[in-house]
mmCIF file of N, CA and C in Angstrom:
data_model
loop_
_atom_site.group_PDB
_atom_site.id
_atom_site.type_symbol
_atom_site.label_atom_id
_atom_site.label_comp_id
_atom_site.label_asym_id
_atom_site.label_seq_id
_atom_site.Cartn_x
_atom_site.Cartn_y
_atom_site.Cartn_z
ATOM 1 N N UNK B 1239 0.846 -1.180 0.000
ATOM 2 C CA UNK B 1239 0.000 0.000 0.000
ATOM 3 C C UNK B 1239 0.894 1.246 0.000
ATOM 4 N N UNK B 1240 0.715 2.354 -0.935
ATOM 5 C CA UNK B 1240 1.565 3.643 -1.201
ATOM 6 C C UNK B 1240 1.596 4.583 0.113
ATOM 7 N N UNK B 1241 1.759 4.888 0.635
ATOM 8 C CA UNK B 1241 2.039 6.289 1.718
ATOM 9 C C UNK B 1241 1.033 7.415 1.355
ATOM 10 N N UNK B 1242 0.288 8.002 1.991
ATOM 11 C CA UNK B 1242 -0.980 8.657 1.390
ATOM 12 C C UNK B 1242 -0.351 9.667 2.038
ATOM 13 N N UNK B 1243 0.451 10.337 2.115
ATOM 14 C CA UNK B 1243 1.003 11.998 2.379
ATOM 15 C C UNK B 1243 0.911 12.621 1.644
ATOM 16 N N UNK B 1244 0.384 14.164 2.109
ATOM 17 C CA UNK B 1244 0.564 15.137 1.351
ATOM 18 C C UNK B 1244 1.767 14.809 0.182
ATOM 19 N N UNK B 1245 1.444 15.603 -0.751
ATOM 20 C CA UNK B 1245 2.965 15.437 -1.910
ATOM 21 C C UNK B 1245 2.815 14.299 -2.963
ATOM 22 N N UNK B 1246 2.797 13.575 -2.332
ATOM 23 C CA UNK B 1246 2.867 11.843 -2.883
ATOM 24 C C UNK B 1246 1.653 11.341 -3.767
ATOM 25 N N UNK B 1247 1.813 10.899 -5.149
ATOM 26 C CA UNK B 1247 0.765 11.058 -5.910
ATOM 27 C C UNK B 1247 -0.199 9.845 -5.328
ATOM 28 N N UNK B 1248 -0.298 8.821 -4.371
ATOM 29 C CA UNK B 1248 -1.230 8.094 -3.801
ATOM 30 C C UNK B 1248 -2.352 9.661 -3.062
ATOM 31 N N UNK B 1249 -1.695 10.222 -2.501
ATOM 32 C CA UNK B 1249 -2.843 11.503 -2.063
ATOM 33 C C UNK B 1249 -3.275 12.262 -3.285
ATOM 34 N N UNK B 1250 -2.422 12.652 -4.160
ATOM 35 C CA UNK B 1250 -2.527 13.920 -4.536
ATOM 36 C C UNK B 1250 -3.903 13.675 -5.680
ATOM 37 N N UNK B 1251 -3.696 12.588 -6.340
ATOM 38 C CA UNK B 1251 -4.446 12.415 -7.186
ATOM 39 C C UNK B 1251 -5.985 12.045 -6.688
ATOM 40 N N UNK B 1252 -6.017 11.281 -5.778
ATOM 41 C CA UNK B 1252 -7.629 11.589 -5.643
ATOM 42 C C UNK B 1252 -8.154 12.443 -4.946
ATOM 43 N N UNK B 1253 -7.380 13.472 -4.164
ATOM 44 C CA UNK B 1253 -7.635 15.170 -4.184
ATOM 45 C C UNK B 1253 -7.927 15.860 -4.943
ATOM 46 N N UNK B 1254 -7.231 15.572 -6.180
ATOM 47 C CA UNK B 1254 -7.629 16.425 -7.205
ATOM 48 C C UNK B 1254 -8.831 15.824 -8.089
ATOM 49 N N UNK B 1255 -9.170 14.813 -8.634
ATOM 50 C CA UNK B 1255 -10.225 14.081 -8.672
ATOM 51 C C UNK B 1255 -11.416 14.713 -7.709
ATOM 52 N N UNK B 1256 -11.570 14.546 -6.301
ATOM 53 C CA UNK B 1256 -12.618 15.205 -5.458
ATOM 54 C C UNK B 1256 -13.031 16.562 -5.639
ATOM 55 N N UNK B 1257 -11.767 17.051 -5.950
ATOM 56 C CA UNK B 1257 -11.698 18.714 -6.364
ATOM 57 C C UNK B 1257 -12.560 18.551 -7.163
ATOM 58 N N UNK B 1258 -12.427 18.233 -8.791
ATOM 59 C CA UNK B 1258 -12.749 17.881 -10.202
ATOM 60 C C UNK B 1258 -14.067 18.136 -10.064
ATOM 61 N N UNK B 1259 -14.890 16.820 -9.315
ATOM 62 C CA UNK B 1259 -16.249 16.661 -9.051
ATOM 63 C C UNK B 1259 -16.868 17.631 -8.531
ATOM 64 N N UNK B 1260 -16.267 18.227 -7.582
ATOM 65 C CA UNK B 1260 -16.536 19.164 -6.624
ATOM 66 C C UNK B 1260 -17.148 20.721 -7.539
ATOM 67 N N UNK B 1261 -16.543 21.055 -8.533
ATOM 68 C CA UNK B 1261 -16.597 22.075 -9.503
ATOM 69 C C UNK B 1261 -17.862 21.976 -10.490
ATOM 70 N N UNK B 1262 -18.575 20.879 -10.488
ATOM 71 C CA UNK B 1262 -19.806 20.860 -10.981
ATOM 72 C C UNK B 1262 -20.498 21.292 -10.336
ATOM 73 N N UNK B 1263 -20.715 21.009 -8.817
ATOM 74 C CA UNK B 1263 -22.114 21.116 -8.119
ATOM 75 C C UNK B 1263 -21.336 22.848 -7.907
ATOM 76 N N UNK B 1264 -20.140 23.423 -7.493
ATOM 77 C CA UNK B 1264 -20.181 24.734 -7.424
ATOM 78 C C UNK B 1264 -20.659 25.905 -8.915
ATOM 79 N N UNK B 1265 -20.362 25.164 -9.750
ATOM 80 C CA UNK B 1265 -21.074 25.814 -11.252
ATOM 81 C C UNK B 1265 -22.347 26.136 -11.205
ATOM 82 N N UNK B 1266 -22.891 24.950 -10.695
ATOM 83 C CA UNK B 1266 -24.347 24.852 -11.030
ATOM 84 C C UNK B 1266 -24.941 25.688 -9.747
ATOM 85 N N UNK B 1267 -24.250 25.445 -8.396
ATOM 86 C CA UNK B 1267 -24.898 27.123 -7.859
ATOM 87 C C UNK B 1267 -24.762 28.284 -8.138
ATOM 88 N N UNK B 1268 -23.390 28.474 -8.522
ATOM 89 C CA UNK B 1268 -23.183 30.013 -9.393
ATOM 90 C C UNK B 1268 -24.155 30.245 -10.390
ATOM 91 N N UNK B 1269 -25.066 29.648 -10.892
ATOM 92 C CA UNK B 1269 -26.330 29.308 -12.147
ATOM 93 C C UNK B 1269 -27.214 29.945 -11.670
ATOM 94 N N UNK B 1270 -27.777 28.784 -10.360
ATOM 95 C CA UNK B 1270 -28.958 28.764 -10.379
ATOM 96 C C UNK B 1270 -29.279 29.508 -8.651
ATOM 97 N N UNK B 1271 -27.860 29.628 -7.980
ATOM 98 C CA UNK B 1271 -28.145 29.982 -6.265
ATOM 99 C C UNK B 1271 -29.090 32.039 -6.590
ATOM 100 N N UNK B 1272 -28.641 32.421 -7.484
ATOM 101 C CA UNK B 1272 -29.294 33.527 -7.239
ATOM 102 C C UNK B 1272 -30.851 33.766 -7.106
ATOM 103 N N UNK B 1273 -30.996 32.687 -8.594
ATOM 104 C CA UNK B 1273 -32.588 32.384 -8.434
ATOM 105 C C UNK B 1273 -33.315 31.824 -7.225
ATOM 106 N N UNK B 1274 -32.775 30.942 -6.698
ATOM 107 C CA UNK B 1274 -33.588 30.325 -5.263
ATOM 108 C C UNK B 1274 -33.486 31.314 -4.587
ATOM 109 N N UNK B 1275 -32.470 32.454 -4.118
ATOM 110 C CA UNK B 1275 -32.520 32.917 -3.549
ATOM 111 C C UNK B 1275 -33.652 34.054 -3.881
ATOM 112 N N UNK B 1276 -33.622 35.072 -4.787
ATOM 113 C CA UNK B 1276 -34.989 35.511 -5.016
ATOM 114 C C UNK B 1276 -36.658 34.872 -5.132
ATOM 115 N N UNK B 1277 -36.497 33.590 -5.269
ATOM 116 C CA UNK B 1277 -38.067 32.578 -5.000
ATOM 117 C C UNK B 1277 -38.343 33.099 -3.694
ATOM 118 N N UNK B 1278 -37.326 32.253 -2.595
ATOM 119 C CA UNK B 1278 -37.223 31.780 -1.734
ATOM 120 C C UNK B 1278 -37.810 33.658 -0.711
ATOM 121 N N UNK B 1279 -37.475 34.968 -1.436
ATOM 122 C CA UNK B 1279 -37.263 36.445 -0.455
ATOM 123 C C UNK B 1279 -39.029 36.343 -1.082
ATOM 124 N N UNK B 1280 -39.273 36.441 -2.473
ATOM 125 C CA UNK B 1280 -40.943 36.583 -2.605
ATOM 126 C C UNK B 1280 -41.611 35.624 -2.189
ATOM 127 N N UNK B 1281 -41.600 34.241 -1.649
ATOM 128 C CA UNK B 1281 -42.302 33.490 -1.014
ATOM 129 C C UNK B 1281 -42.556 34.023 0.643
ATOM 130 N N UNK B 1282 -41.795 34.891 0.732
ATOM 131 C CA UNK B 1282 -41.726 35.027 2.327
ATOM 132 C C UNK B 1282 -42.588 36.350 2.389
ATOM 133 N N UNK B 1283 -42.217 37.088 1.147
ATOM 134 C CA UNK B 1283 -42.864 38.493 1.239
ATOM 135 C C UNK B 1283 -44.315 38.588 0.798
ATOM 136 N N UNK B 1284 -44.796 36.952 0.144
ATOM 137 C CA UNK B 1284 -45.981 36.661 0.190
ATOM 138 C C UNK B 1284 -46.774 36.203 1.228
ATOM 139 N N UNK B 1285 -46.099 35.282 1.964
ATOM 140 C CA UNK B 1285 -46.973 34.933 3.483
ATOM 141 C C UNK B 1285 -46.814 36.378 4.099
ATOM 142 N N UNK B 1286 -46.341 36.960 4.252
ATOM 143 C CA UNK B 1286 -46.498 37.893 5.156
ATOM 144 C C UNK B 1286 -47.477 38.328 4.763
ATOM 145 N N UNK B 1287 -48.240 38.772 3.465
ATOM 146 C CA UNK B 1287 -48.785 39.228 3.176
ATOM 147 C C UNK B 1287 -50.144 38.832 3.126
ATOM 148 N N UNK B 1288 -50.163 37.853 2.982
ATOM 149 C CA UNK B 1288 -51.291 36.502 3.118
ATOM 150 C C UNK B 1288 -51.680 36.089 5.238
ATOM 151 N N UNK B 1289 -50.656 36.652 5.742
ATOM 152 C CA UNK B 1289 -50.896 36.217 7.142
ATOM 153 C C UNK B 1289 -51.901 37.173 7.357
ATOM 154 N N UNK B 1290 -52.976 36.645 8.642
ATOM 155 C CA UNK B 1290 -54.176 37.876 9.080
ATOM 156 C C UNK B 1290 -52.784 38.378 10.276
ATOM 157 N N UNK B 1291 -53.810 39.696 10.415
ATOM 158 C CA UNK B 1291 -53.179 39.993 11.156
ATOM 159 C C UNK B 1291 -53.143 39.812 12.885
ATOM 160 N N UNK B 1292 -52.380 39.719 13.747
ATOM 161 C CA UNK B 1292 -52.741 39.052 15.189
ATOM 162 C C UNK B 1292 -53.376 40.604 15.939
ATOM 163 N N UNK B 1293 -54.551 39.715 16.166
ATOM 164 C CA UNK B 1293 -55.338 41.108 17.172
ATOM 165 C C UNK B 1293 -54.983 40.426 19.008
ATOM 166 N N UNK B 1294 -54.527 41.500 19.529
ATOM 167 C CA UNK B 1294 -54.906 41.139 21.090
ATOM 168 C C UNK B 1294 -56.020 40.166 21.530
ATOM 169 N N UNK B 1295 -55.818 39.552 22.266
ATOM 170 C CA UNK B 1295 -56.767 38.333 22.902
ATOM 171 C C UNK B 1295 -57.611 39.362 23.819
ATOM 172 N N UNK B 1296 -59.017 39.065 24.204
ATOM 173 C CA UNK B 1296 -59.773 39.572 24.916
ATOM 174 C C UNK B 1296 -60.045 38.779 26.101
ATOM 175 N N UNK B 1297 -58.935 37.850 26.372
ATOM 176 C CA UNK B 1297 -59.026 37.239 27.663
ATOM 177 C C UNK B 1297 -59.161 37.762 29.114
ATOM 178 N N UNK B 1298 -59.873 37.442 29.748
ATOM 179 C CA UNK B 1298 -59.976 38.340 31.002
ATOM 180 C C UNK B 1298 -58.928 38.122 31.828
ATOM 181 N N UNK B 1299 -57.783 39.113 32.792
ATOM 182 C CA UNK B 1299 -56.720 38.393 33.359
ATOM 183 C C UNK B 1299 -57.581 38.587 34.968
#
């Protein structure tokens, strides 16, 4: 079995491999993270808007 240290291509190479993979799923948020993120601000600015509003309880203390 090779020595998996830094340096030594038993490490280096499936680091960089993980890296490799790794650069798809960051692409595809650079794509698409802005959009969820604007869904995600008008979904919220719709319930609010959709919530009744809370009246004081008329409970007797």
């Amino acid at each position: 079995m090779a020595h998996r240290a830094p340096g030594t291509k038993a490490y280096v190479e499936p680091f960089a491999e993980s890296h490799a993979e790794a650069w798809h799923y960051l692409g595809q948020w650079l794509v698409h993270g802005e959009g969820l993120f604007a869904i995600n601000a008008l979904a919220e600015r719709q319930a609010r808007r959709a919530a009744p509003a809370m009246l004081p309880s008329r409970t007797a203390v």
